[in-house]
Coordinates of C-alpha atoms and ligand atoms in Angstrom, one line a residue:
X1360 CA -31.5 0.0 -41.2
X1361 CA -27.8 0.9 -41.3
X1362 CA -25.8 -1.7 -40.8
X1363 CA -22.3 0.0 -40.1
X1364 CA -20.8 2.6 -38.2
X1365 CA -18.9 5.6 -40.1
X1366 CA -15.5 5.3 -40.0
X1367 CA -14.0 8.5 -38.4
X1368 CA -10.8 10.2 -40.5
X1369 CA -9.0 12.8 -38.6
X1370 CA -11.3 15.7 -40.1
X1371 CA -14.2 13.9 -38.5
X1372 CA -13.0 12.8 -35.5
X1373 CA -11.9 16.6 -34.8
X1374 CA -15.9 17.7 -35.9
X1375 CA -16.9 15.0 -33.4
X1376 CA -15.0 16.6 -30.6
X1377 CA -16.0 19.8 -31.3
X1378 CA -19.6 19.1 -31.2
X1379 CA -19.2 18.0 -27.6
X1380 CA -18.4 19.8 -24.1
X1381 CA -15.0 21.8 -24.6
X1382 CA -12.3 20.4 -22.4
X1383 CA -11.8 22.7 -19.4
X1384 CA -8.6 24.2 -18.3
X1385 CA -7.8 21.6 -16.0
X1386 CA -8.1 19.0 -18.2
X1387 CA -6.1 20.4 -21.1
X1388 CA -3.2 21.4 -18.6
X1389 CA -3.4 17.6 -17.7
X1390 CA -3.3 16.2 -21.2
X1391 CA 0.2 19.4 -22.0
X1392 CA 1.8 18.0 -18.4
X1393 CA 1.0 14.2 -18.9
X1394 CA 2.8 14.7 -22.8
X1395 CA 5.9 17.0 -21.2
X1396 CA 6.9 14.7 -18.4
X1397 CA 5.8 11.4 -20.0
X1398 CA 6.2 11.3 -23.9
X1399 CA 7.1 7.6 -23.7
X1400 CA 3.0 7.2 -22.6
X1401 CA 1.0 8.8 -25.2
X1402 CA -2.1 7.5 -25.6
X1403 CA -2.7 6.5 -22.6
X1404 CA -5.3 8.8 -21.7
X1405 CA -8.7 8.5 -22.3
X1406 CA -10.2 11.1 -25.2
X1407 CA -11.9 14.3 -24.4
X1408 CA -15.0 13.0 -26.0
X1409 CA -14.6 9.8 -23.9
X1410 CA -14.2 11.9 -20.8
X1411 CA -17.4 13.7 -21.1
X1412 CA -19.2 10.3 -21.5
X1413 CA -18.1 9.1 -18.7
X1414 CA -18.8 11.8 -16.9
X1415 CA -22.3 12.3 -18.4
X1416 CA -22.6 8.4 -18.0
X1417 CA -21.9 8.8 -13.9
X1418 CA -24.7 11.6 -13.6
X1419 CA -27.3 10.0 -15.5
X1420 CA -27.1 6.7 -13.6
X1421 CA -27.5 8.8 -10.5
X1422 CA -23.7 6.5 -9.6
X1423 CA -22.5 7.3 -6.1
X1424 CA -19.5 4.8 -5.6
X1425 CA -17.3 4.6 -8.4
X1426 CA -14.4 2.6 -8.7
X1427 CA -11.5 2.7 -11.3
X1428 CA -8.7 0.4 -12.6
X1429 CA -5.8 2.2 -14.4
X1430 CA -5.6 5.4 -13.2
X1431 CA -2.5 6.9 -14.8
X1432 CA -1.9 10.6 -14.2
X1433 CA -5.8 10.9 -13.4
X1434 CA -8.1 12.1 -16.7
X1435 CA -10.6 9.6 -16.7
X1436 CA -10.7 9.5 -12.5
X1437 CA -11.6 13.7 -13.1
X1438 CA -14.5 13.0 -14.9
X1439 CA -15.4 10.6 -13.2
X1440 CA -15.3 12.0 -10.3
X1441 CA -17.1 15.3 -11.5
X1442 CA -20.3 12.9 -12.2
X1443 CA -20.3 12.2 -8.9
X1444 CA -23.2 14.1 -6.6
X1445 CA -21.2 15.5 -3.3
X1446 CA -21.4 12.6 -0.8
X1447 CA -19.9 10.7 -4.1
X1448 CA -17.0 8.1 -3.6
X1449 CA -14.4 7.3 -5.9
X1450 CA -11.6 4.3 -5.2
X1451 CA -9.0 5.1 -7.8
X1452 CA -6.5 1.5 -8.4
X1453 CA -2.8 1.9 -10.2
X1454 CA 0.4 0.7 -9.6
X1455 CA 2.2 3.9 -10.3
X1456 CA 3.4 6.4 -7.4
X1457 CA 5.0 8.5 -10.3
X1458 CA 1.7 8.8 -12.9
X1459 CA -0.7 9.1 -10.0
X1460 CA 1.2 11.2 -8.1
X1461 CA 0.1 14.1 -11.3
X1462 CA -3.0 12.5 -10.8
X1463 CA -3.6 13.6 -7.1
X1464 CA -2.4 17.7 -8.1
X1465 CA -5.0 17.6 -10.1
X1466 CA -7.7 16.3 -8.2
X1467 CA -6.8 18.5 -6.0
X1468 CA -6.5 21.5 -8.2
X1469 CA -10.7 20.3 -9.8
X1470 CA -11.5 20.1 -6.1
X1471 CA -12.5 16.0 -6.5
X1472 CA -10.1 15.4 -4.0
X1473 CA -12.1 14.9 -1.5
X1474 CA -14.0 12.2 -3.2
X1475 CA -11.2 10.1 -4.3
X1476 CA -9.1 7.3 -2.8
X1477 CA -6.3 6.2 -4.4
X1478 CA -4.9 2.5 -3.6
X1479 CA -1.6 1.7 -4.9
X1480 CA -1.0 -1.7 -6.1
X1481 CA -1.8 -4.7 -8.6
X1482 CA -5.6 -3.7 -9.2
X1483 CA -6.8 -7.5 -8.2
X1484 CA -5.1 -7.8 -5.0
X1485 CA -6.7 -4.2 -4.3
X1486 CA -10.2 -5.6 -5.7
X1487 CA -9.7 -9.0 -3.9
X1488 CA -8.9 -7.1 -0.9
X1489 CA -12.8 -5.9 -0.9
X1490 CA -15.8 -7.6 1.0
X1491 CA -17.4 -9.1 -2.2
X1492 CA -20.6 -7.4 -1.6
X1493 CA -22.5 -5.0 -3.3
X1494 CA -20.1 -2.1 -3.3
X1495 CA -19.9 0.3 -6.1
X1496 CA -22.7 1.5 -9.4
X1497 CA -19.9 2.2 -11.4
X1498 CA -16.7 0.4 -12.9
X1499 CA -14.3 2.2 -15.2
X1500 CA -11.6 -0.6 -16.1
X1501 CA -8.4 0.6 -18.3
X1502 CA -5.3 -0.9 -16.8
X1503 CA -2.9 -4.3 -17.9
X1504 CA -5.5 -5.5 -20.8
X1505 CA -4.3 -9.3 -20.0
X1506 CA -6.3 -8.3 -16.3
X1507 CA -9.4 -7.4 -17.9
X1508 CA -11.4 -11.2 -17.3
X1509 CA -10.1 -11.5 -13.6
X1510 CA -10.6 -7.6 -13.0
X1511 CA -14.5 -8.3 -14.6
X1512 CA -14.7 -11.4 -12.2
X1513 CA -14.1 -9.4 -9.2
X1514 CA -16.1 -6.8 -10.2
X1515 CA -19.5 -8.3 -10.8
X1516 CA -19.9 -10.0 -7.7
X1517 CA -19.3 -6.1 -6.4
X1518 CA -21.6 -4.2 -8.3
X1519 CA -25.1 -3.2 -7.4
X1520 CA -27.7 -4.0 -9.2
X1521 CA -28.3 -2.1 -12.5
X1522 CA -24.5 -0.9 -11.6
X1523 CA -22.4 -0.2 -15.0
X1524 CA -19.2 -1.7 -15.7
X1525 CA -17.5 0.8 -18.6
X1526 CA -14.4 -0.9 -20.1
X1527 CA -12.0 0.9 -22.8
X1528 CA -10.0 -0.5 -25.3
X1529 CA -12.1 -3.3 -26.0
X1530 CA -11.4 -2.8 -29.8
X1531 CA -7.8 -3.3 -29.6
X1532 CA -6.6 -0.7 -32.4
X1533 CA -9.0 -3.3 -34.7
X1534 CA -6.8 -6.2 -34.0
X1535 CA -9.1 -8.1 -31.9
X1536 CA -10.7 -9.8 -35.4
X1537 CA -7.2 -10.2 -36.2
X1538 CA -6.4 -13.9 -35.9
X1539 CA -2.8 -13.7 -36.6
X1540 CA -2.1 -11.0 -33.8
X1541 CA -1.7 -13.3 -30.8
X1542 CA -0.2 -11.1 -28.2
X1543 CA -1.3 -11.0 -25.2
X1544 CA -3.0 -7.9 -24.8
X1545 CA -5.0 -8.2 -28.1
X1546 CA -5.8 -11.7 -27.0
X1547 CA -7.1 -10.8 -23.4
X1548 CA -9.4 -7.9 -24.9
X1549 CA -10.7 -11.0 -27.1
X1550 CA -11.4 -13.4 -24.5
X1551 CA -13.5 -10.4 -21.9
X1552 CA -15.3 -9.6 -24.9
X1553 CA -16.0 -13.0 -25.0
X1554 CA -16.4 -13.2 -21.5
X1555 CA -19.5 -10.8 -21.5
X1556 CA -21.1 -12.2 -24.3
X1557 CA -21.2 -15.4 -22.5
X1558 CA -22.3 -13.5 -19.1
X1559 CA -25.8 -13.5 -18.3
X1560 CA -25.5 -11.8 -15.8
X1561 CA -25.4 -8.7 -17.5
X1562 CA -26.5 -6.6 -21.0
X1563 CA -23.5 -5.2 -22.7
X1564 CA -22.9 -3.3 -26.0
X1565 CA -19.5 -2.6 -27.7
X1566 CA -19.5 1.6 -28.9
X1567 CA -17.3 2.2 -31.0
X1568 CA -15.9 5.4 -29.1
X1569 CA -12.3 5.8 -28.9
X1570 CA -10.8 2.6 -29.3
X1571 CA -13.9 1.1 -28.4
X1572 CA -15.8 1.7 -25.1
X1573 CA -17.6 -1.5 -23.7
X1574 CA -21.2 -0.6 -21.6
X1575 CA -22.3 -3.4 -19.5
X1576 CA -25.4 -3.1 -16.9
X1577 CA -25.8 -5.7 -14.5
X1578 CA -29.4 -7.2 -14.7
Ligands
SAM569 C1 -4.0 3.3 -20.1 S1 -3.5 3.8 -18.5 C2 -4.9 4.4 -17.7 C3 -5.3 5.8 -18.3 C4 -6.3 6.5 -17.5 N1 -7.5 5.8 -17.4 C5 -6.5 7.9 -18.0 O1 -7.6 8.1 -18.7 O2 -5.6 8.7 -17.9 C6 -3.2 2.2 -17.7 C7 -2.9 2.4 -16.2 O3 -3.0 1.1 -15.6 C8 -2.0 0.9 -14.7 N2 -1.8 -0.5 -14.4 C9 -1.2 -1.4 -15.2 N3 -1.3 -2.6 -14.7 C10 -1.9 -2.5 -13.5 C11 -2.2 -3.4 -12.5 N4 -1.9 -4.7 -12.5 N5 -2.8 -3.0 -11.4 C12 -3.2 -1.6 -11.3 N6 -2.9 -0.7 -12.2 C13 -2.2 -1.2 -13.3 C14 -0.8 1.6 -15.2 O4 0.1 2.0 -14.1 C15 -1.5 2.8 -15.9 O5 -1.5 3.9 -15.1

């Protein structure tokens, strides 16, 4: 039985890539614009081979209301959205006017548009704003990592069952084992990870994609 994953060097990671769906015009014009008007947030964005997981993810589970938190200038809401069938819904949460408003061209330019609402404001508020009822199959959560157990509180309660809750980040650049790296952020992806181990409520598994991509499925 293999007991490890491979560890990925550049070279690798760039075979990985290119074994999956090429990234479309539209999404490589995102990724050039996002870099030209905001260098200050690179890495922000989900990865190409992250985006057509998600999206894969969306059609497989047959998910017709999706909802995300941390939208930015709008990659991972694009595939998202384009897993979606056509009566598909997508509530899009951010806090940013300025990164979403790049995030609305180009849903309009992929012709999601239609499918997508975007709510402006602190994610939970947004979330807490929500009948808590069985709204939505899918979750995609990437905003404020110090959010990530109240977001997951609000969400479960809101999910269908068998409805997916996909979180990134949950590796924390490798410094969730850590000890010594107390900051916040490295701390809060600690304690959801926790968090879902805990949950019964759901079956989860850590890949490590990207900076790691958490899978949970509520029972
Ligand atoms: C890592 S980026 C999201 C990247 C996006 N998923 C993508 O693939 O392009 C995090 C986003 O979370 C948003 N954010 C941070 N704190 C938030 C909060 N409390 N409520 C809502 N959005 C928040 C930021 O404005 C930012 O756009």
């Amino acid at each position: 039985m293999t007991r490890t994953t491979e560890s990925l060097t550049p070279e690798l990671y760039d075979y990985l890539v290119a074994q999956g769906a090429p990234v479309d015009d539209v999404l490589a014009d995102l990724v050039e614009e996002t870099a030209r008007l905001f260098p200050e947030s690179k890495g922000m964005q989900i990865g190409p081979e992250q985006g057509t997981f998600t999206t894969l993810l969306t059609r497989m589970s047959g998910a017709r209301d999706v909802v995300e938190i941390g939208t930015f200038t709008g990659y991972s809401s694009l595939c998202l959205a384009r897993g979606l069938p056509d009566d598909g819904t997508l509530l899009a949460l951010d806090v940013s006017e300025e990164w979403t408003s790049v995030a609305r061209r180009y849903w309009e330019r992929a012709k999601v548009a239609d499918k997508i609402t975007l709510r402006l404001g602190p994610a939970l508020e947004s979330l807490r704003a929500l009948p808590e009822e069985p709204l939505f199959d899918l979750a995609f959560v990437d905003a404020d990592k110090e959010g990530y157990v109240d977001y997951w509180e609000e969400l479960v309660p809101r999910l269908r069952p068998g409805g997916i809750v996909l979180a990134d980040n949950t590796l924390s650049h490798g410094r969730v084992v850590d000890a010594s790296d107390t900051r916040a952020h490295v701390q809060g992806i600690r304690d959801f990870n926790a968090r879902l181990v805990a949950d019964d409520r759901v079956t989860q598994v850590l890949l490590p994609i990207g900076d790691g991509l958490t899978l949970a499925r509520k029972n």
